[in-house]
Amino acid sequence: MILAIQVLSRWAIPILLLGITTLGLSRRVPIYESFVEGAKEGWHTALRILPYLVGMLVAIQVFQHSGALDQLINLISPLTNWLGFPREVLPLALMRPISGSGSLAILSQTFATFGPDSFVGRLAAAIMGSSETSLYVLTVYAGSVGIKRTRHTLATSLISDLAGSLAALYIVLRYFA
Amino acid sequence: MINYIWFFMILSGVITAASKGQIQLVTEGVLKGSEQAVVVSLGLIGIVAFWSGVMKIAQDAGLMQNVARALGPLVRRLFPEVPKDHPAMGALLLAMSANILGLGNACTPLGLKAMDHLQALNPHKERASDAMCTFMAITSSSLTVIPTTIIALRSTHGSASPTEIIGPIMFATACSTIVAIAADRLLRRAAKRPRWK
């Protein structure tokens, strides 16, 4: 089963690429010209995202590099301790919605310190997998089409991240009991 | 809300650095962040262009409509205001399929394509439509079934069974997605209702 899914993930992109070009030709689409026409949009998309990314990443770096993130963890750890949420995974849980590469770095650090098969290691992996980089998704997706007001979406994402982390804690305690 | 979070990160960063007597950390952070933004955004140009090109072929061949018709019923319930034969529906389906398969670098370009089509249907160009909110909420809750990066990282660090975490992750991510859909609906309804006096 795992093997089948691994094979699928490795083949998915080549198959998609071959499938779409084959289908295009068979339906008499001038595929190369269509491709170039579509690809022109890539440049504009990347440039449109840039200002949003600069704004967000600068703030994140200032927040993290100054040590403010660590301070925040110290502040909220009594509450999370009470919930049974180990302090060791807090940096990851807080970083997860903010930065993909940042949280991956913290995950790797957690594995190195506690071991991937420890309770903390497993919980960290489950938290990592339970959600996406919400702030990145919001910034890039909304930014790419010039949306300035995302309404309740940030709140929705943070609620679902929290639910994901709590679900991770619950299932890791159960699954590996 | 994003305005407050942004300000909070900057303010607390400056205060923390100042209280440590290492105010240069702020400046370093600014430099690092802006560099990173350029690297990420320039790095996206090629792959976004590539997937936009491929998706243009798919669109010209009418594939989006085919896929949308096949997988439509479920997704149509999530996005009731998107017409079922509109290219936005196909783009949404493709973006969500890429997310489920964990096709990392295909997800963002496909997602952006979907946002582009949704924007065409959006009457207020600076305000996210209901469909956009739902789509962003679902995407940011993660749909990935097989977390390949995490498994790889576990194996690098010498895990006895790197893949054993798949089950727990599926459970946790299903919970976060269901909560995302529910919270999106509830918050939307709450926002539309007139404020309490």
mmCIF file of C-alpha atoms in Angstrom:
data_model
loop_
_atom_site.group_PDB
_atom_site.id
_atom_site.type_symbol
_atom_site.label_atom_id
_atom_site.label_comp_id
_atom_site.label_asym_id
_atom_site.label_seq_id
_atom_site.Cartn_x
_atom_site.Cartn_y
_atom_site.Cartn_z
ATOM 1 C CA MET A 1 0.000 0.000 0.000
ATOM 2 C CA ILE A 2 2.709 2.430 1.061
ATOM 3 C CA LEU A 3 4.806 1.322 -1.888
ATOM 4 C CA ALA A 4 1.900 1.846 -4.268
ATOM 5 C CA ILE A 5 1.391 5.377 -2.965
ATOM 6 C CA GLN A 6 5.106 6.121 -3.159
ATOM 7 C CA VAL A 7 5.162 4.936 -6.764
ATOM 8 C CA LEU A 8 2.087 7.027 -7.483
ATOM 9 C CA SER A 9 3.674 10.183 -6.052
ATOM 10 C CA ARG A 10 6.811 9.632 -8.097
ATOM 11 C CA TRP A 11 4.875 9.007 -11.336
ATOM 12 C CA ALA A 12 2.095 11.528 -10.920
ATOM 13 C CA ILE A 13 3.846 14.507 -12.502
ATOM 14 C CA PRO A 14 5.344 12.658 -15.503
ATOM 15 C CA ILE A 15 1.966 11.011 -16.158
ATOM 16 C CA LEU A 16 0.115 14.322 -15.853
ATOM 17 C CA LEU A 17 2.581 15.953 -18.244
ATOM 18 C CA LEU A 18 2.439 13.166 -20.832
ATOM 19 C CA GLY A 19 -1.321 12.754 -20.446
ATOM 20 C CA ILE A 20 -2.128 16.426 -20.954
ATOM 21 C CA THR A 21 0.131 16.862 -23.995
ATOM 22 C CA THR A 22 -1.215 13.651 -25.553
ATOM 23 C CA LEU A 23 -4.785 14.688 -24.942
ATOM 24 C CA GLY A 24 -4.082 18.158 -26.326
ATOM 25 C CA LEU A 25 -2.598 16.793 -29.553
ATOM 26 C CA SER A 26 -5.422 14.304 -29.992
ATOM 27 C CA ARG A 27 -7.905 17.159 -29.665
ATOM 28 C CA ARG A 28 -5.947 19.214 -32.218
ATOM 29 C CA VAL A 29 -4.685 21.844 -29.780
ATOM 30 C CA PRO A 30 -1.464 23.601 -30.928
ATOM 31 C CA ILE A 31 0.168 22.424 -27.678
ATOM 32 C CA TYR A 32 3.467 24.256 -27.853
ATOM 33 C CA GLU A 33 1.841 27.580 -28.664
ATOM 34 C CA SER A 34 -0.750 27.072 -25.945
ATOM 35 C CA PHE A 35 2.028 26.249 -23.496
ATOM 36 C CA VAL A 36 4.014 29.401 -24.263
ATOM 37 C CA GLU A 37 0.910 31.540 -24.049
ATOM 38 C CA GLY A 38 0.090 30.133 -20.622
ATOM 39 C CA ALA A 39 3.694 30.291 -19.382
ATOM 40 C CA LYS A 40 3.796 34.040 -19.944
ATOM 41 C CA GLU A 41 1.617 34.415 -16.885
ATOM 42 C CA GLY A 42 4.268 32.857 -14.635
ATOM 43 C CA TRP A 43 6.449 35.936 -14.705
ATOM 44 C CA HIS A 44 3.627 38.257 -13.709
ATOM 45 C CA THR A 45 2.464 35.939 -10.946
ATOM 46 C CA ALA A 46 5.921 35.741 -9.371
ATOM 47 C CA LEU A 47 6.364 39.515 -9.527
ATOM 48 C CA ARG A 48 2.916 40.125 -8.081
ATOM 49 C CA ILE A 49 3.734 37.937 -5.050
ATOM 50 C CA LEU A 50 7.048 39.631 -4.257
ATOM 51 C CA PRO A 51 5.817 42.642 -2.231
ATOM 52 C CA TYR A 52 3.570 40.424 -0.104
ATOM 53 C CA LEU A 53 6.397 38.008 0.570
ATOM 54 C CA VAL A 54 8.833 40.768 1.493
ATOM 55 C CA GLY A 55 6.374 42.175 3.997
ATOM 56 C CA MET A 56 5.635 38.844 5.618
ATOM 57 C CA LEU A 57 9.113 37.337 5.647
ATOM 58 C CA VAL A 58 10.750 40.483 7.044
ATOM 59 C CA ALA A 59 8.317 40.522 9.958
ATOM 60 C CA ILE A 60 8.817 36.798 10.576
ATOM 61 C CA GLN A 61 12.593 37.117 10.534
ATOM 62 C CA VAL A 62 12.543 40.087 12.904
ATOM 63 C CA PHE A 63 10.204 38.146 15.197
ATOM 64 C CA GLN A 64 12.336 35.008 15.202
ATOM 65 C CA HIS A 65 15.849 36.431 14.969
ATOM 66 C CA SER A 66 15.315 38.876 17.848
ATOM 67 C CA GLY A 67 14.300 36.058 20.183
ATOM 68 C CA ALA A 68 10.695 37.252 20.498
ATOM 69 C CA LEU A 69 9.449 33.818 19.436
ATOM 70 C CA ASP A 70 11.287 32.238 22.373
ATOM 71 C CA GLN A 71 9.751 34.814 24.715
ATOM 72 C CA LEU A 72 6.282 33.979 23.460
ATOM 73 C CA ILE A 73 6.925 30.294 24.113
ATOM 74 C CA ASN A 74 7.955 31.059 27.699
ATOM 75 C CA LEU A 75 4.784 33.049 28.100
ATOM 76 C CA ILE A 76 2.292 30.453 26.898
ATOM 77 C CA SER A 77 4.000 27.291 28.169
ATOM 78 C CA PRO A 78 2.094 27.229 31.510
ATOM 79 C CA LEU A 79 -1.217 26.976 29.628
ATOM 80 C CA THR A 80 0.025 24.338 27.199
ATOM 81 C CA ASN A 81 1.630 22.365 30.046
ATOM 82 C CA TRP A 82 -1.773 22.270 31.664
ATOM 83 C CA LEU A 83 -3.242 20.832 28.434
ATOM 84 C CA GLY A 84 -0.560 18.141 28.482
ATOM 85 C CA PHE A 85 1.122 19.647 25.469
ATOM 86 C CA PRO A 86 4.886 19.195 25.855
ATOM 87 C CA ARG A 87 6.899 22.398 25.817
ATOM 88 C CA GLU A 88 9.425 20.847 23.453
ATOM 89 C CA VAL A 89 7.018 20.987 20.485
ATOM 90 C CA LEU A 90 5.815 24.572 21.040
ATOM 91 C CA PRO A 91 8.377 26.200 18.730
ATOM 92 C CA LEU A 92 7.192 23.893 15.958
ATOM 93 C CA ALA A 93 3.483 24.426 16.651
ATOM 94 C CA LEU A 94 3.956 28.206 16.587
ATOM 95 C CA MET A 95 6.232 28.194 13.550
ATOM 96 C CA ARG A 96 4.125 25.762 11.500
ATOM 97 C CA PRO A 97 1.548 28.316 10.249
ATOM 98 C CA ILE A 98 4.194 30.978 9.678
ATOM 99 C CA SER A 99 7.031 29.399 7.756
ATOM 100 C CA GLY A 100 7.399 26.107 5.876
ATOM 101 C CA SER A 101 11.184 26.076 5.732
ATOM 102 C CA GLY A 102 11.403 27.420 9.292
ATOM 103 C CA SER A 103 9.159 24.692 10.691
ATOM 104 C CA LEU A 104 10.963 22.004 8.707
ATOM 105 C CA ALA A 105 14.228 23.198 10.242
ATOM 106 C CA ILE A 106 12.693 23.026 13.727
ATOM 107 C CA LEU A 107 11.286 19.541 12.998
ATOM 108 C CA SER A 108 14.723 18.322 11.963
ATOM 109 C CA GLN A 109 16.206 19.838 15.107
ATOM 110 C CA THR A 110 13.532 18.110 17.228
ATOM 111 C CA PHE A 111 14.292 14.734 15.639
ATOM 112 C CA ALA A 112 18.004 15.255 16.244
ATOM 113 C CA THR A 113 17.498 16.174 19.902
ATOM 114 C CA PHE A 114 14.794 13.723 20.981
ATOM 115 C CA GLY A 115 14.894 11.051 18.273
ATOM 116 C CA PRO A 116 12.174 10.498 15.641
ATOM 117 C CA ASP A 117 10.664 7.569 17.561
ATOM 118 C CA SER A 118 10.312 9.424 20.867
ATOM 119 C CA PHE A 119 6.965 10.806 22.023
ATOM 120 C CA VAL A 120 8.113 14.360 21.277
ATOM 121 C CA GLY A 121 9.484 13.303 17.883
ATOM 122 C CA ARG A 122 6.267 11.565 16.845
ATOM 123 C CA LEU A 123 4.092 14.391 18.083
ATOM 124 C CA ALA A 124 6.240 16.910 16.225
ATOM 125 C CA ALA A 125 5.900 14.889 13.013
ATOM 126 C CA ALA A 126 2.128 14.663 13.417
ATOM 127 C CA ILE A 127 1.810 18.412 14.045
ATOM 128 C CA MET A 128 3.975 19.117 11.019
ATOM 129 C CA GLY A 129 1.764 16.930 8.836
ATOM 130 C CA SER A 130 -1.549 18.087 10.254
ATOM 131 C CA SER A 131 -1.503 21.470 8.568
ATOM 132 C CA GLU A 132 0.112 23.693 5.989
ATOM 133 C CA THR A 133 1.970 26.968 6.147
ATOM 134 C CA SER A 134 -1.296 28.876 6.552
ATOM 135 C CA LEU A 135 0.192 32.340 6.526
ATOM 136 C CA TYR A 136 2.148 31.562 3.357
ATOM 137 C CA VAL A 137 -0.939 30.157 1.649
ATOM 138 C CA LEU A 138 -2.961 33.222 2.584
ATOM 139 C CA THR A 139 -0.245 35.689 1.640
ATOM 140 C CA VAL A 140 0.632 34.145 -1.694
ATOM 141 C CA TYR A 141 -2.848 33.050 -2.793
ATOM 142 C CA ALA A 142 -4.576 36.306 -1.888
ATOM 143 C CA GLY A 143 -1.621 38.393 -3.030
ATOM 144 C CA SER A 144 -1.441 36.775 -6.448
ATOM 145 C CA VAL A 145 -4.853 38.166 -7.425
ATOM 146 C CA GLY A 146 -4.561 41.432 -5.511
ATOM 147 C CA ILE A 147 -6.978 40.541 -2.709
ATOM 148 C CA LYS A 148 -6.350 42.837 0.258
ATOM 149 C CA ARG A 149 -9.194 41.740 2.516
ATOM 150 C CA THR A 150 -9.150 38.031 3.337
ATOM 151 C CA ARG A 151 -12.078 38.393 5.768
ATOM 152 C CA HIS A 152 -12.327 35.532 8.265
ATOM 153 C CA THR A 153 -9.832 33.235 6.522
ATOM 154 C CA LEU A 154 -6.888 33.892 8.841
ATOM 155 C CA ALA A 155 -9.044 33.103 11.860
ATOM 156 C CA THR A 156 -10.347 29.956 10.129
ATOM 157 C CA SER A 157 -6.802 28.775 9.398
ATOM 158 C CA LEU A 158 -5.543 29.376 12.920
ATOM 159 C CA ILE A 159 -8.532 27.547 14.410
ATOM 160 C CA SER A 160 -7.922 24.586 12.114
ATOM 161 C CA ASP A 161 -4.185 24.591 12.943
ATOM 162 C CA LEU A 162 -5.020 24.466 16.634
ATOM 163 C CA ALA A 163 -7.489 21.637 16.015
ATOM 164 C CA GLY A 164 -4.815 19.800 14.014
ATOM 165 C CA SER A 165 -2.262 20.113 16.831
ATOM 166 C CA LEU A 166 -4.715 18.914 19.464
ATOM 167 C CA ALA A 167 -5.798 16.030 17.214
ATOM 168 C CA ALA A 168 -2.110 15.165 16.761
ATOM 169 C CA LEU A 169 -1.593 15.080 20.522
ATOM 170 C CA TYR A 170 -4.675 12.905 21.009
ATOM 171 C CA ILE A 171 -3.834 10.389 18.282
ATOM 172 C CA VAL A 172 -0.128 10.090 19.163
ATOM 173 C CA LEU A 173 -1.054 9.336 22.780
ATOM 174 C CA ARG A 174 -3.593 6.748 21.588
ATOM 175 C CA TYR A 175 -1.815 5.215 18.615
ATOM 176 C CA PHE A 176 1.505 4.578 20.329
ATOM 177 C CA ALA A 177 0.108 3.771 23.766
ATOM 178 C CA MET B 1 -6.383 40.937 11.607
ATOM 179 C CA ILE B 2 -3.291 40.454 9.458
ATOM 180 C CA ASN B 3 -2.394 44.083 10.168
ATOM 181 C CA TYR B 4 -2.278 43.387 13.893
ATOM 182 C CA ILE B 5 -0.259 40.185 13.578
ATOM 183 C CA TRP B 6 2.220 41.931 11.301
ATOM 184 C CA PHE B 7 2.593 44.821 13.699
ATOM 185 C CA PHE B 8 2.830 42.463 16.674
ATOM 186 C CA MET B 9 5.718 40.539 15.107
ATOM 187 C CA ILE B 10 7.648 43.724 14.362
ATOM 188 C CA LEU B 11 6.915 45.421 17.693
ATOM 189 C CA SER B 12 7.779 42.410 19.845
ATOM 190 C CA GLY B 13 10.889 41.804 17.738
ATOM 191 C CA VAL B 14 12.148 45.345 18.304
ATOM 192 C CA ILE B 15 11.332 45.294 22.020
ATOM 193 C CA THR B 16 12.991 41.915 22.568
ATOM 194 C CA ALA B 17 16.121 42.866 20.656
ATOM 195 C CA ALA B 18 16.362 46.195 22.489
ATOM 196 C CA SER B 19 15.918 44.589 25.904
ATOM 197 C CA LYS B 20 18.728 42.165 25.086
ATOM 198 C CA GLY B 21 20.912 45.127 24.104
ATOM 199 C CA GLN B 22 21.309 43.596 20.635
ATOM 200 C CA ILE B 23 19.221 45.909 18.501
ATOM 201 C CA GLN B 24 21.219 44.916 15.393
ATOM 202 C CA LEU B 25 19.215 41.653 15.396
ATOM 203 C CA VAL B 26 16.255 43.593 13.990
ATOM 204 C CA THR B 27 18.262 44.956 11.082
ATOM 205 C CA GLU B 28 19.704 41.519 10.408
ATOM 206 C CA GLY B 29 16.189 40.079 10.408
ATOM 207 C CA VAL B 30 15.010 42.689 7.901
ATOM 208 C CA LEU B 31 17.895 41.868 5.557
ATOM 209 C CA LYS B 32 17.401 38.112 5.877
ATOM 210 C CA GLY B 33 13.655 38.354 5.317
ATOM 211 C CA SER B 34 13.840 40.502 2.215
ATOM 212 C CA GLU B 35 16.546 38.309 0.708
ATOM 213 C CA GLN B 36 14.476 35.228 1.396
ATOM 214 C CA ALA B 37 11.429 36.835 -0.256
ATOM 215 C CA VAL B 38 13.362 37.464 -3.457
ATOM 216 C CA VAL B 39 14.778 33.942 -3.499
ATOM 217 C CA VAL B 40 11.341 32.395 -2.993
ATOM 218 C CA SER B 41 9.556 34.590 -5.496
ATOM 219 C CA LEU B 42 12.227 34.372 -8.214
ATOM 220 C CA GLY B 43 12.470 30.647 -7.587
ATOM 221 C CA LEU B 44 8.753 30.392 -8.338
ATOM 222 C CA ILE B 45 8.924 32.108 -11.752
ATOM 223 C CA GLY B 46 10.092 29.059 -13.687
ATOM 224 C CA ILE B 47 7.849 26.474 -12.117
ATOM 225 C CA VAL B 48 4.774 28.714 -12.070
ATOM 226 C CA ALA B 49 5.358 29.531 -15.736
ATOM 227 C CA PHE B 50 5.742 25.839 -16.501
ATOM 228 C CA TRP B 51 2.521 24.781 -14.783
ATOM 229 C CA SER B 52 0.594 27.737 -16.177
ATOM 230 C CA GLY B 53 1.729 26.585 -19.617
ATOM 231 C CA VAL B 54 0.729 22.978 -19.045
ATOM 232 C CA MET B 55 -2.609 24.033 -17.600
ATOM 233 C CA LYS B 56 -3.241 26.252 -20.622
ATOM 234 C CA ILE B 57 -2.892 23.157 -22.823
ATOM 235 C CA ALA B 58 -5.264 21.266 -20.540
ATOM 236 C CA GLN B 59 -7.703 24.148 -20.679
ATOM 237 C CA ASP B 60 -7.521 24.455 -24.482
ATOM 238 C CA ALA B 61 -8.094 20.707 -24.739
ATOM 239 C CA GLY B 62 -11.159 20.984 -22.501
ATOM 240 C CA LEU B 63 -9.664 18.743 -19.808
ATOM 241 C CA MET B 64 -10.663 20.975 -16.905
ATOM 242 C CA GLN B 65 -14.326 20.547 -17.817
ATOM 243 C CA ASN B 66 -13.883 16.760 -18.007
ATOM 244 C CA VAL B 67 -12.202 16.524 -14.604
ATOM 245 C CA ALA B 68 -14.665 18.918 -13.045
ATOM 246 C CA ARG B 69 -17.606 16.862 -14.295
ATOM 247 C CA ALA B 70 -16.101 13.631 -12.934
ATOM 248 C CA LEU B 71 -15.183 14.847 -9.448
ATOM 249 C CA GLY B 72 -17.675 17.656 -9.338
ATOM 250 C CA PRO B 73 -20.461 16.630 -6.953
ATOM 251 C CA LEU B 74 -18.372 16.782 -3.767
ATOM 252 C CA VAL B 75 -16.466 19.919 -4.641
ATOM 253 C CA ARG B 76 -19.611 21.641 -5.913
ATOM 254 C CA ARG B 77 -21.037 21.344 -2.410
ATOM 255 C CA LEU B 78 -17.971 23.098 -1.038
ATOM 256 C CA PHE B 79 -18.167 25.885 -3.615
ATOM 257 C CA PRO B 80 -21.867 26.338 -4.362
ATOM 258 C CA GLU B 81 -21.448 29.737 -6.032
ATOM 259 C CA VAL B 82 -18.989 28.535 -8.687
ATOM 260 C CA PRO B 83 -20.869 27.534 -11.902
ATOM 261 C CA LYS B 84 -20.191 23.860 -12.573
ATOM 262 C CA ASP B 85 -18.810 24.303 -16.104
ATOM 263 C CA HIS B 86 -16.716 27.361 -15.266
ATOM 264 C CA PRO B 87 -12.930 26.875 -15.635
ATOM 265 C CA ALA B 88 -12.631 27.819 -11.950
ATOM 266 C CA MET B 89 -14.222 24.503 -10.977
ATOM 267 C CA GLY B 90 -11.663 22.496 -12.954
ATOM 268 C CA ALA B 91 -8.802 24.549 -11.564
ATOM 269 C CA LEU B 92 -10.063 24.051 -8.000
ATOM 270 C CA LEU B 93 -10.271 20.299 -8.561
ATOM 271 C CA LEU B 94 -6.781 20.091 -10.046
ATOM 272 C CA ALA B 95 -5.295 22.180 -7.249
ATOM 273 C CA MET B 96 -6.949 20.029 -4.610
ATOM 274 C CA SER B 97 -5.886 16.794 -6.346
ATOM 275 C CA ALA B 98 -2.285 18.032 -6.432
ATOM 276 C CA ASN B 99 -2.529 18.795 -2.722
ATOM 277 C CA ILE B 100 -3.926 15.364 -1.909
ATOM 278 C CA LEU B 101 -1.136 13.698 -3.892
ATOM 279 C CA GLY B 102 1.422 15.913 -2.175
ATOM 280 C CA LEU B 103 2.845 17.199 -5.468
ATOM 281 C CA GLY B 104 4.673 19.904 -3.523
ATOM 282 C CA ASN B 105 5.834 22.249 -6.245
ATOM 283 C CA ALA B 106 2.708 21.780 -8.373
ATOM 284 C CA CYS B 107 0.356 22.849 -5.575
ATOM 285 C CA THR B 108 1.150 26.562 -5.429
ATOM 286 C CA PRO B 109 0.987 27.198 -9.195
ATOM 287 C CA LEU B 110 -2.277 25.243 -9.491
ATOM 288 C CA GLY B 111 -3.675 26.994 -6.444
ATOM 289 C CA LEU B 112 -2.785 30.388 -7.898
ATOM 290 C CA LYS B 113 -4.458 29.412 -11.160
ATOM 291 C CA ALA B 114 -7.613 28.543 -9.242
ATOM 292 C CA MET B 115 -7.471 31.871 -7.398
ATOM 293 C CA ASP B 116 -7.135 33.617 -10.749
ATOM 294 C CA HIS B 117 -10.320 31.978 -12.058
ATOM 295 C CA LEU B 118 -12.149 32.672 -8.798
ATOM 296 C CA GLN B 119 -11.130 36.314 -9.060
ATOM 297 C CA ALA B 120 -12.895 36.480 -12.443
ATOM 298 C CA LEU B 121 -16.125 35.542 -10.650
ATOM 299 C CA ASN B 122 -15.489 37.888 -7.744
ATOM 300 C CA PRO B 123 -17.559 41.078 -7.799
ATOM 301 C CA HIS B 124 -15.338 42.898 -5.249
ATOM 302 C CA LYS B 125 -11.788 42.674 -6.568
ATOM 303 C CA GLU B 126 -10.006 43.557 -3.328
ATOM 304 C CA ARG B 127 -12.181 41.458 -1.049
ATOM 305 C CA ALA B 128 -11.952 37.657 -0.999
ATOM 306 C CA SER B 129 -15.122 35.905 -2.219
ATOM 307 C CA ASP B 130 -16.773 33.114 -0.196
ATOM 308 C CA ALA B 131 -15.280 30.503 -2.534
ATOM 309 C CA MET B 132 -11.804 31.986 -2.097
ATOM 310 C CA CYS B 133 -12.119 31.888 1.688
ATOM 311 C CA THR B 134 -13.197 28.245 1.615
ATOM 312 C CA PHE B 135 -10.458 27.326 -0.843
ATOM 313 C CA MET B 136 -7.698 29.053 1.145
ATOM 314 C CA ALA B 137 -8.957 27.532 4.401
ATOM 315 C CA ILE B 138 -8.987 24.007 2.949
ATOM 316 C CA THR B 139 -5.568 24.435 1.357
ATOM 317 C CA SER B 140 -3.966 25.792 4.497
ATOM 318 C CA SER B 141 -5.385 22.942 6.583
ATOM 319 C CA SER B 142 -3.347 20.504 4.425
ATOM 320 C CA LEU B 143 -4.888 17.744 2.327
ATOM 321 C CA THR B 144 -1.684 15.735 1.862
ATOM 322 C CA VAL B 145 -2.275 12.035 2.362
ATOM 323 C CA ILE B 146 1.354 10.904 2.231
ATOM 324 C CA PRO B 147 3.724 13.354 3.930
ATOM 325 C CA THR B 148 6.838 12.405 1.961
ATOM 326 C CA THR B 149 9.126 15.089 3.417
ATOM 327 C CA ILE B 150 8.360 14.128 7.007
ATOM 328 C CA ILE B 151 8.876 10.440 6.281
ATOM 329 C CA ALA B 152 12.176 11.197 4.575
ATOM 330 C CA LEU B 153 13.305 13.329 7.511
ATOM 331 C CA ARG B 154 12.358 10.614 10.008
ATOM 332 C CA SER B 155 14.345 8.082 8.067
ATOM 333 C CA THR B 156 17.379 10.404 7.883
ATOM 334 C CA HIS B 157 17.315 10.669 11.655
ATOM 335 C CA GLY B 158 17.379 6.884 12.058
ATOM 336 C CA SER B 159 13.729 6.070 12.805
ATOM 337 C CA ALA B 160 13.040 2.342 13.172
ATOM 338 C CA SER B 161 9.823 2.737 11.168
ATOM 339 C CA PRO B 162 9.631 6.069 9.336
ATOM 340 C CA THR B 163 6.230 5.396 7.758
ATOM 341 C CA GLU B 164 4.382 4.508 10.970
ATOM 342 C CA ILE B 165 3.500 8.180 11.340
ATOM 343 C CA ILE B 166 1.274 8.152 8.215
ATOM 344 C CA GLY B 167 -1.804 6.929 10.090
ATOM 345 C CA PRO B 168 -1.617 9.561 12.851
ATOM 346 C CA ILE B 169 -0.953 12.292 10.302
ATOM 347 C CA MET B 170 -3.974 11.237 8.228
ATOM 348 C CA PHE B 171 -6.116 11.433 11.333
ATOM 349 C CA ALA B 172 -4.758 14.807 12.450
ATOM 350 C CA THR B 173 -5.002 16.386 9.010
ATOM 351 C CA ALA B 174 -8.540 15.066 8.491
ATOM 352 C CA CYS B 175 -9.511 16.712 11.782
ATOM 353 C CA SER B 176 -7.898 20.001 10.818
ATOM 354 C CA THR B 177 -9.598 19.991 7.382
ATOM 355 C CA ILE B 178 -13.046 19.235 8.816
ATOM 356 C CA VAL B 179 -12.592 21.968 11.412
ATOM 357 C CA ALA B 180 -11.439 24.359 8.673
ATOM 358 C CA ILE B 181 -14.585 23.750 6.592
ATOM 359 C CA ALA B 182 -16.854 24.069 9.618
ATOM 360 C CA ALA B 183 -15.118 27.183 10.959
ATOM 361 C CA ASP B 184 -15.234 28.807 7.521
ATOM 362 C CA ARG B 185 -19.007 28.344 7.332
ATOM 363 C CA LEU B 186 -19.616 29.443 10.916
ATOM 364 C CA LEU B 187 -17.419 32.531 10.765
ATOM 365 C CA ARG B 188 -18.903 33.576 7.435
ATOM 366 C CA ARG B 189 -22.402 33.353 8.860
ATOM 367 C CA ALA B 190 -21.346 35.188 12.023
ATOM 368 C CA ALA B 191 -19.795 38.003 9.983
ATOM 369 C CA LYS B 192 -22.919 38.458 7.864
ATOM 370 C CA ARG B 193 -25.246 38.704 10.814
ATOM 371 C CA PRO B 194 -25.746 42.245 12.108
ATOM 372 C CA ARG B 195 -23.652 43.039 15.169
ATOM 373 C CA TRP B 196 -25.107 42.556 18.623
ATOM 374 C CA LYS B 197 -26.062 45.703 20.405
#
